PDB file of C-alpha atoms in Angstrom:
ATOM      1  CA  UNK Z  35      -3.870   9.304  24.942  1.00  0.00           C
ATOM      2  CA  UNK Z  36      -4.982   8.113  21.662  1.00  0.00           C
ATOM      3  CA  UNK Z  37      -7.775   5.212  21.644  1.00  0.00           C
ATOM      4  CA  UNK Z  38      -5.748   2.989  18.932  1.00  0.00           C
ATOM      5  CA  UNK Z  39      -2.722   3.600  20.841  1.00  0.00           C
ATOM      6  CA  UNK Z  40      -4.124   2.112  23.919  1.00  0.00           C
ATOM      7  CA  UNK Z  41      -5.250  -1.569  22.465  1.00  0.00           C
ATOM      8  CA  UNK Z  42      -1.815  -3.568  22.603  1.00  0.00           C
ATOM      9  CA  UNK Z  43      -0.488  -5.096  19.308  1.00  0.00           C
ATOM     10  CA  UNK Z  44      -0.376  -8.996  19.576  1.00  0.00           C
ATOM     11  CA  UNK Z  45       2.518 -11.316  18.450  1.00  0.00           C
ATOM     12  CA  UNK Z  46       1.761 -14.349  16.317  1.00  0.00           C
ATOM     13  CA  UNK Z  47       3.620 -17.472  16.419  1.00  0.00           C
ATOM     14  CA  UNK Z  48       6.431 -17.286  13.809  1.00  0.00           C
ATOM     15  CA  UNK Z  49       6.930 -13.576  14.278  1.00  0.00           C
ATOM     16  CA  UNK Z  50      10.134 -12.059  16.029  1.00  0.00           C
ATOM     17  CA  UNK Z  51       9.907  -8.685  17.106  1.00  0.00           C
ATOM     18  CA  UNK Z  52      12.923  -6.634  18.870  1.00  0.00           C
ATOM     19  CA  UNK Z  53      13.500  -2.885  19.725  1.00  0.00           C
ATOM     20  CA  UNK Z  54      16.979  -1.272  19.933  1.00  0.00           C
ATOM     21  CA  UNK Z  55      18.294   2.156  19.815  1.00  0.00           C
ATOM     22  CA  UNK Z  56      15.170   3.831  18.510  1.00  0.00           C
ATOM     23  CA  UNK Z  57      14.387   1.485  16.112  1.00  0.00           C
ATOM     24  CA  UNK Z  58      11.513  -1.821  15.689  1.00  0.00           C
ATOM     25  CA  UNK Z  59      12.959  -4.756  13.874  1.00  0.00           C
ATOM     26  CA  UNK Z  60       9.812  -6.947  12.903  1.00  0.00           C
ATOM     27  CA  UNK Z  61      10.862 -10.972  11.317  1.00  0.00           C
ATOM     28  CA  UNK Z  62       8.300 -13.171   9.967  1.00  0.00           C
ATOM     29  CA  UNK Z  63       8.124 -15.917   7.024  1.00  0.00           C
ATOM     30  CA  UNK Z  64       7.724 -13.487   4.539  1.00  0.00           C
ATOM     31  CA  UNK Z  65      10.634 -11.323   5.223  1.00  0.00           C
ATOM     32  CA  UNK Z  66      11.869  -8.582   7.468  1.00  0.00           C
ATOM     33  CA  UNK Z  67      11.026  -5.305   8.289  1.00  0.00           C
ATOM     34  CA  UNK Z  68      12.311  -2.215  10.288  1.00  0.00           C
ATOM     35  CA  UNK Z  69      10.768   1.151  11.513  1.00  0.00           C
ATOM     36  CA  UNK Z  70      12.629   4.085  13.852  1.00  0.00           C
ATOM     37  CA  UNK Z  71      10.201   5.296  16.184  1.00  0.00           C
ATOM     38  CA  UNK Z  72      10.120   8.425  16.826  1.00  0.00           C
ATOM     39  CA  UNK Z  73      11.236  10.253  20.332  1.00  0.00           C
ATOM     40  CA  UNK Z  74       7.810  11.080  22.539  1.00  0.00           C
ATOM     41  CA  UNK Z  75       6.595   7.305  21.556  1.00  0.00           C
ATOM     42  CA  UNK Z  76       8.410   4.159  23.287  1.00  0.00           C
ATOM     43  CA  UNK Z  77       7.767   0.405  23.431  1.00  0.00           C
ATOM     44  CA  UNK Z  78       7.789  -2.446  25.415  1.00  0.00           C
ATOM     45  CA  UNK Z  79       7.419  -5.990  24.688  1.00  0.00           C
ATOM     46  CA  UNK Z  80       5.946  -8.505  26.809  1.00  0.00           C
ATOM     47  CA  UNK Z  81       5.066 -11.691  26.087  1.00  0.00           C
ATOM     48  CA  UNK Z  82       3.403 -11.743  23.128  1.00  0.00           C
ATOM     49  CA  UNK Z  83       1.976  -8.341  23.055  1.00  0.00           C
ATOM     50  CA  UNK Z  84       4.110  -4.779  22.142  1.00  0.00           C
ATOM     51  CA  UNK Z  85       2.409  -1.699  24.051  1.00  0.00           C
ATOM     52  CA  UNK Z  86       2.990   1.506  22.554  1.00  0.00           C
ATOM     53  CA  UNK Z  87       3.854   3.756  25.298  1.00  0.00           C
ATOM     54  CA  UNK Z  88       3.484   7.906  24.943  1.00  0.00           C
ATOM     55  CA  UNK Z  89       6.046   9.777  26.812  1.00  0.00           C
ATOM     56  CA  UNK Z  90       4.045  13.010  26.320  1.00  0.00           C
ATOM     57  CA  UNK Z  91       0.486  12.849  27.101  1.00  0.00           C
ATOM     58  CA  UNK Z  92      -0.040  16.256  27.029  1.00  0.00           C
ATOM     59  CA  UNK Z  93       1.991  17.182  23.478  1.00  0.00           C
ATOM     60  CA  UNK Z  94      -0.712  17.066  20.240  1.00  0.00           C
ATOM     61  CA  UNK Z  95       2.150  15.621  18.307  1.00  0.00           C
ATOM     62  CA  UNK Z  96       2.581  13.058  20.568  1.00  0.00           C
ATOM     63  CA  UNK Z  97      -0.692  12.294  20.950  1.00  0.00           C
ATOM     64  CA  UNK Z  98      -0.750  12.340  16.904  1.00  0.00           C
ATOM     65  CA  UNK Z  99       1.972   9.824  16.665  1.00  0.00           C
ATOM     66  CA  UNK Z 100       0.861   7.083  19.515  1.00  0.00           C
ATOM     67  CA  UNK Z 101      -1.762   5.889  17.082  1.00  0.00           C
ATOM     68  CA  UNK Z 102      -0.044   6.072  14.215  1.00  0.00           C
ATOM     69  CA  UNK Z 103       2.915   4.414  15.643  1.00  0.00           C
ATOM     70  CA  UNK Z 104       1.009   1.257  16.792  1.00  0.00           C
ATOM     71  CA  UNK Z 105      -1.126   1.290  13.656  1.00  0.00           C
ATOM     72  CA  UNK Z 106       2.274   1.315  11.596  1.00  0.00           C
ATOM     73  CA  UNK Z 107       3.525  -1.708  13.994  1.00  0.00           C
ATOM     74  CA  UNK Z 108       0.416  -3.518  13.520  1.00  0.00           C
ATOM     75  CA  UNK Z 109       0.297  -3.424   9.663  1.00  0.00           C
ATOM     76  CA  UNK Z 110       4.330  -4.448   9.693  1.00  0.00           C
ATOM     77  CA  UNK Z 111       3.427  -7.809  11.600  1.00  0.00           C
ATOM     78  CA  UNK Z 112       0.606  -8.390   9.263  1.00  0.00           C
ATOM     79  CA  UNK Z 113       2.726  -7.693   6.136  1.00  0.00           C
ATOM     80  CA  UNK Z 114       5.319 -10.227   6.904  1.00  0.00           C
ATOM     81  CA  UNK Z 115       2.690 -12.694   8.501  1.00  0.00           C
ATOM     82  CA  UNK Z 116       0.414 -12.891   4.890  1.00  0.00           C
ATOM     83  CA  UNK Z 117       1.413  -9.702   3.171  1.00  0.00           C
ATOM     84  CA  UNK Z 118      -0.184  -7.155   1.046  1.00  0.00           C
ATOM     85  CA  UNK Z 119      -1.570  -7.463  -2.306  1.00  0.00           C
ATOM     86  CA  UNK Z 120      -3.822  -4.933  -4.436  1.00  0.00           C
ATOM     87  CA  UNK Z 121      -5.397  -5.193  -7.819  1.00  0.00           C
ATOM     88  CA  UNK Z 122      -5.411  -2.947 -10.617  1.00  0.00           C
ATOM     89  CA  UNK Z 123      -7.602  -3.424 -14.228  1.00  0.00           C
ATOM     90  CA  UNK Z 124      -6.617  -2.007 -17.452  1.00  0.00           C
ATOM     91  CA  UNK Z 125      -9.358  -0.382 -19.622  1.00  0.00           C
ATOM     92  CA  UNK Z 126      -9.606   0.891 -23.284  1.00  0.00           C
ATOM     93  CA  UNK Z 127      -9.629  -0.759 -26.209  1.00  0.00           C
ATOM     94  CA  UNK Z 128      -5.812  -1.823 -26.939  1.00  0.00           C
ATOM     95  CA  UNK Z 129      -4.944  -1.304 -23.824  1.00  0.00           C
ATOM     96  CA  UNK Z 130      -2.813  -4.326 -22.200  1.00  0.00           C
ATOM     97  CA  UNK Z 131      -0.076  -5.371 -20.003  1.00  0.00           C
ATOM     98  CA  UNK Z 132       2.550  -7.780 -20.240  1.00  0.00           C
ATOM     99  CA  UNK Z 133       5.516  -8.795 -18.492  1.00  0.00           C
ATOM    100  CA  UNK Z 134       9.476  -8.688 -19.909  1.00  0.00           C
ATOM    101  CA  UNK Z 135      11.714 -10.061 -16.528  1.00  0.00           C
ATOM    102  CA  UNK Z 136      11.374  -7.994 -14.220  1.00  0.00           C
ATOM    103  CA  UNK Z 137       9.501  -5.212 -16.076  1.00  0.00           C
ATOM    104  CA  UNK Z 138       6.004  -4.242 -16.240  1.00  0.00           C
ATOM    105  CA  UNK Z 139       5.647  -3.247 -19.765  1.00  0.00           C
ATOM    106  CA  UNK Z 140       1.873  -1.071 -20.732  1.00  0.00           C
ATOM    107  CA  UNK Z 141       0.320  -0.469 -23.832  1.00  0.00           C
ATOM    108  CA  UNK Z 142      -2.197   2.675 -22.514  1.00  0.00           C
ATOM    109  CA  UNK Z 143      -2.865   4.686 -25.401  1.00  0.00           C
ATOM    110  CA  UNK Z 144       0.494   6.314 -25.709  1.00  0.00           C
ATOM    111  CA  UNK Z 145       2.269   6.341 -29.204  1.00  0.00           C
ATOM    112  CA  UNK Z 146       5.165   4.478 -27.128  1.00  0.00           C
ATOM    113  CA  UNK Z 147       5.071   1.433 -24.832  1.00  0.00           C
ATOM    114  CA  UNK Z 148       5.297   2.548 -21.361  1.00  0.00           C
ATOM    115  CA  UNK Z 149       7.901   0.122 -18.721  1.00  0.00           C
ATOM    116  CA  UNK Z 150       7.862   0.108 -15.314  1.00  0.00           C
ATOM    117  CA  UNK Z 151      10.411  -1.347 -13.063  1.00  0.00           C
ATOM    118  CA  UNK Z 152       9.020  -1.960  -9.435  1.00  0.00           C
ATOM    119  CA  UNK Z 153      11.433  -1.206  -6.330  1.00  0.00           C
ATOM    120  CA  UNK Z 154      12.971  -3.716  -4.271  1.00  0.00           C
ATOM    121  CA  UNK Z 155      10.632  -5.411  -2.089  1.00  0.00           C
ATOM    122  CA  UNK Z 156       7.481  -5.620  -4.251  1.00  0.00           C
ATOM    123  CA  UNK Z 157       6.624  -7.975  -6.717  1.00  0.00           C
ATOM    124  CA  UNK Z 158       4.386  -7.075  -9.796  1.00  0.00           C
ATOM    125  CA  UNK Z 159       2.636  -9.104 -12.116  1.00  0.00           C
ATOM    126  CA  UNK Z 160       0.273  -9.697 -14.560  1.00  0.00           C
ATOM    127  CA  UNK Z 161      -3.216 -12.539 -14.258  1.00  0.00           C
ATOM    128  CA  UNK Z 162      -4.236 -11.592 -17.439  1.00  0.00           C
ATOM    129  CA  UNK Z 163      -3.552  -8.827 -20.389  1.00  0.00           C
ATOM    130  CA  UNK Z 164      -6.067  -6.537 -18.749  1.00  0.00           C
ATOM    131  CA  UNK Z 165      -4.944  -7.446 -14.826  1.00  0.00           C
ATOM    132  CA  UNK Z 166      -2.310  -6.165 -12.797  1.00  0.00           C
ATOM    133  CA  UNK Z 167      -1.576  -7.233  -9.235  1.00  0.00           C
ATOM    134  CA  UNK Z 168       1.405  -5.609  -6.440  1.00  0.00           C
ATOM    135  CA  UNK Z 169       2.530  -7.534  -3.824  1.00  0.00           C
ATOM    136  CA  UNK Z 170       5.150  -7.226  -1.074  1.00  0.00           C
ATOM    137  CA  UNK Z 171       5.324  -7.041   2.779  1.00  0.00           C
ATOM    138  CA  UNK Z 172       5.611  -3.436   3.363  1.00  0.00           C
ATOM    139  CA  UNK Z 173       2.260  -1.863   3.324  1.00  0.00           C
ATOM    140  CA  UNK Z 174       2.838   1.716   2.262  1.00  0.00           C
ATOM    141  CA  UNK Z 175       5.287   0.667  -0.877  1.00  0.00           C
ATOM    142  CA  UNK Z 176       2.973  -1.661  -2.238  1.00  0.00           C
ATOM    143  CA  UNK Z 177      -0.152   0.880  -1.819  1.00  0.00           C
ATOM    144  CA  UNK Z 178       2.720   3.861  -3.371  1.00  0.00           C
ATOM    145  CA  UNK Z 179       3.931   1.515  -6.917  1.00  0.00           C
ATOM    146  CA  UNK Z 180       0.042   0.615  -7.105  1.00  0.00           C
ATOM    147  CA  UNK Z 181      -0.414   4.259  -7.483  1.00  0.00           C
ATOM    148  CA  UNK Z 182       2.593   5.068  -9.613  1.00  0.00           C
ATOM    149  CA  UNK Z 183       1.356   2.497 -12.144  1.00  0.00           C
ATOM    150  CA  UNK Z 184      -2.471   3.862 -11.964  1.00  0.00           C
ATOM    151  CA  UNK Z 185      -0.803   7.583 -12.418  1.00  0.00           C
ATOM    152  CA  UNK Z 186       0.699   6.273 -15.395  1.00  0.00           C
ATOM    153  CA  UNK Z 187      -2.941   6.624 -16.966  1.00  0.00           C
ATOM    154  CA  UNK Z 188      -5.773   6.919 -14.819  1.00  0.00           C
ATOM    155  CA  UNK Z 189      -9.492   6.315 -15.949  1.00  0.00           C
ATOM    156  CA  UNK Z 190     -10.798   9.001 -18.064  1.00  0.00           C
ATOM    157  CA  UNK Z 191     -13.703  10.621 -16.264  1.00  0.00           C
ATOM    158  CA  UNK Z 192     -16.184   9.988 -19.625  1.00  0.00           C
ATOM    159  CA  UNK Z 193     -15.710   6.340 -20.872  1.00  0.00           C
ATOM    160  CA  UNK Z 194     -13.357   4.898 -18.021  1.00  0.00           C
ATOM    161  CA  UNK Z 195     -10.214   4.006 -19.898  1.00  0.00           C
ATOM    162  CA  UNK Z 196      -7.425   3.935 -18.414  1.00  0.00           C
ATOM    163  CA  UNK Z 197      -6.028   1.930 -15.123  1.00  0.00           C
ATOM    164  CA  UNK Z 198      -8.043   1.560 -11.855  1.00  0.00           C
ATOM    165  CA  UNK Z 199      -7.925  -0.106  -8.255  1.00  0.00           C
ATOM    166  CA  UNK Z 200      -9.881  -3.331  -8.601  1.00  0.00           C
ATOM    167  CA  UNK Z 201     -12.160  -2.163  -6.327  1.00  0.00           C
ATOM    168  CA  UNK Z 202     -12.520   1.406  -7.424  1.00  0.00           C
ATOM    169  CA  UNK Z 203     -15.899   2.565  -8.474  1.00  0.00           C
ATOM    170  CA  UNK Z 204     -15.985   5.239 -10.983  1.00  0.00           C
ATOM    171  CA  UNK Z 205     -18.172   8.092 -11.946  1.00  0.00           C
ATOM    172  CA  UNK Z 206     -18.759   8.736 -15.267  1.00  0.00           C
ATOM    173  CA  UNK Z 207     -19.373  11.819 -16.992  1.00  0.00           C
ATOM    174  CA  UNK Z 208     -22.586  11.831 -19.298  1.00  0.00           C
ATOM    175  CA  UNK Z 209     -21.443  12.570 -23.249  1.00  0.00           C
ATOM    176  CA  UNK Z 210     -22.341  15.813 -25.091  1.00  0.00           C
ATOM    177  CA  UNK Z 211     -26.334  15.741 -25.086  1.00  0.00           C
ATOM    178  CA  UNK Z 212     -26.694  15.421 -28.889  1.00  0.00           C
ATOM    179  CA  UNK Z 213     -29.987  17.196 -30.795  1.00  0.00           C
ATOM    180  CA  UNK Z 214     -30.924  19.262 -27.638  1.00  0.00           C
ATOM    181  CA  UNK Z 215     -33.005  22.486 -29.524  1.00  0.00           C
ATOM    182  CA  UNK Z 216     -35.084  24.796 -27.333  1.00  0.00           C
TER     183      UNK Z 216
END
């Protein structure tokens, strides 16, 4: 039995969570989610507390997926209860951002503006010319169309231009040693 999987998942107030055929339904004031859990794993709901329940104790996979599962189920509640948001910072001279609707639009470096349309579900936006942000309820797309927009031009490993996480701490290569005679 996995450790994770043990520890129940609780239920705020505002949250409605229901199970049928195979599939979590999780409702909260940011929106709705749903997840099909997968055979070995089942759940029950009491009160206000879901226990993930492994069918299997003895199958790896099983044991795999019991933790997973209820650390999926926790991070659905918490998305529609406050929901995600991560950061992103543009670097290099000329480089900016700016919005047109819907569309992310980039100016990285490339002899062409670059657009990006985020999915359903996620928001993205700009706080400044050099500051991105992604937002939405559903952990794994917002940390996935972070991503896609850093892939558009991540940092370059010698002066750091490019796009990064917020938080992301780079390590910079040092420059051509210059003079250097033996």
């Amino acid at each position: 039995m996995s450790k994770i999987g043990r520890i129940p998942v609780q239920i705020p107030k505002g949250v409605s969570v229901r199970y049928e055929g195979g599939k979590i339904f999780v409702k909260g004031q940011k929106g709705e989610l749903s997840m099909n859990i997968n055979p070995p794993i089942d759940l029950k709901i009491e009160n206000d507390k879901i226990l993930v329940i492994n069918l299997k104790p003895d199958d790896r996979r099983a044991k795999a997926l019991h933790g997973t599962t209820r650390a999926l189920i926790n991070n659905m509640i918490k998305g529609v209860v406050d929901g995600y948001k991560i950061e992103l910072d543009i670097a290099g001279i000329g480089y900016r951002a700016d919005m047109q609707g819907d569309t992310l639009v980039l100016k990285v470096g490339y002899s062409h503006l670059v657009n990006f349309k985020p999915p359903e579900g996620v928001k993205v936006g700009i706080r400044s010319p050099v500051r991105v942000f992604v937002e939405g309820i559903d952990k794994q797309l917002v940390g996935q169309v972070a991503a896609n927009i850093r892939a558009i031009k991540p940092p370059d490993s010698y002066k750091g231009a490019g796009i990064k996480y917020e938080d992301e701490v780079l390590n910079l290569k040092p420059g051509k040693a210059k003079g250097k005679k033996k």
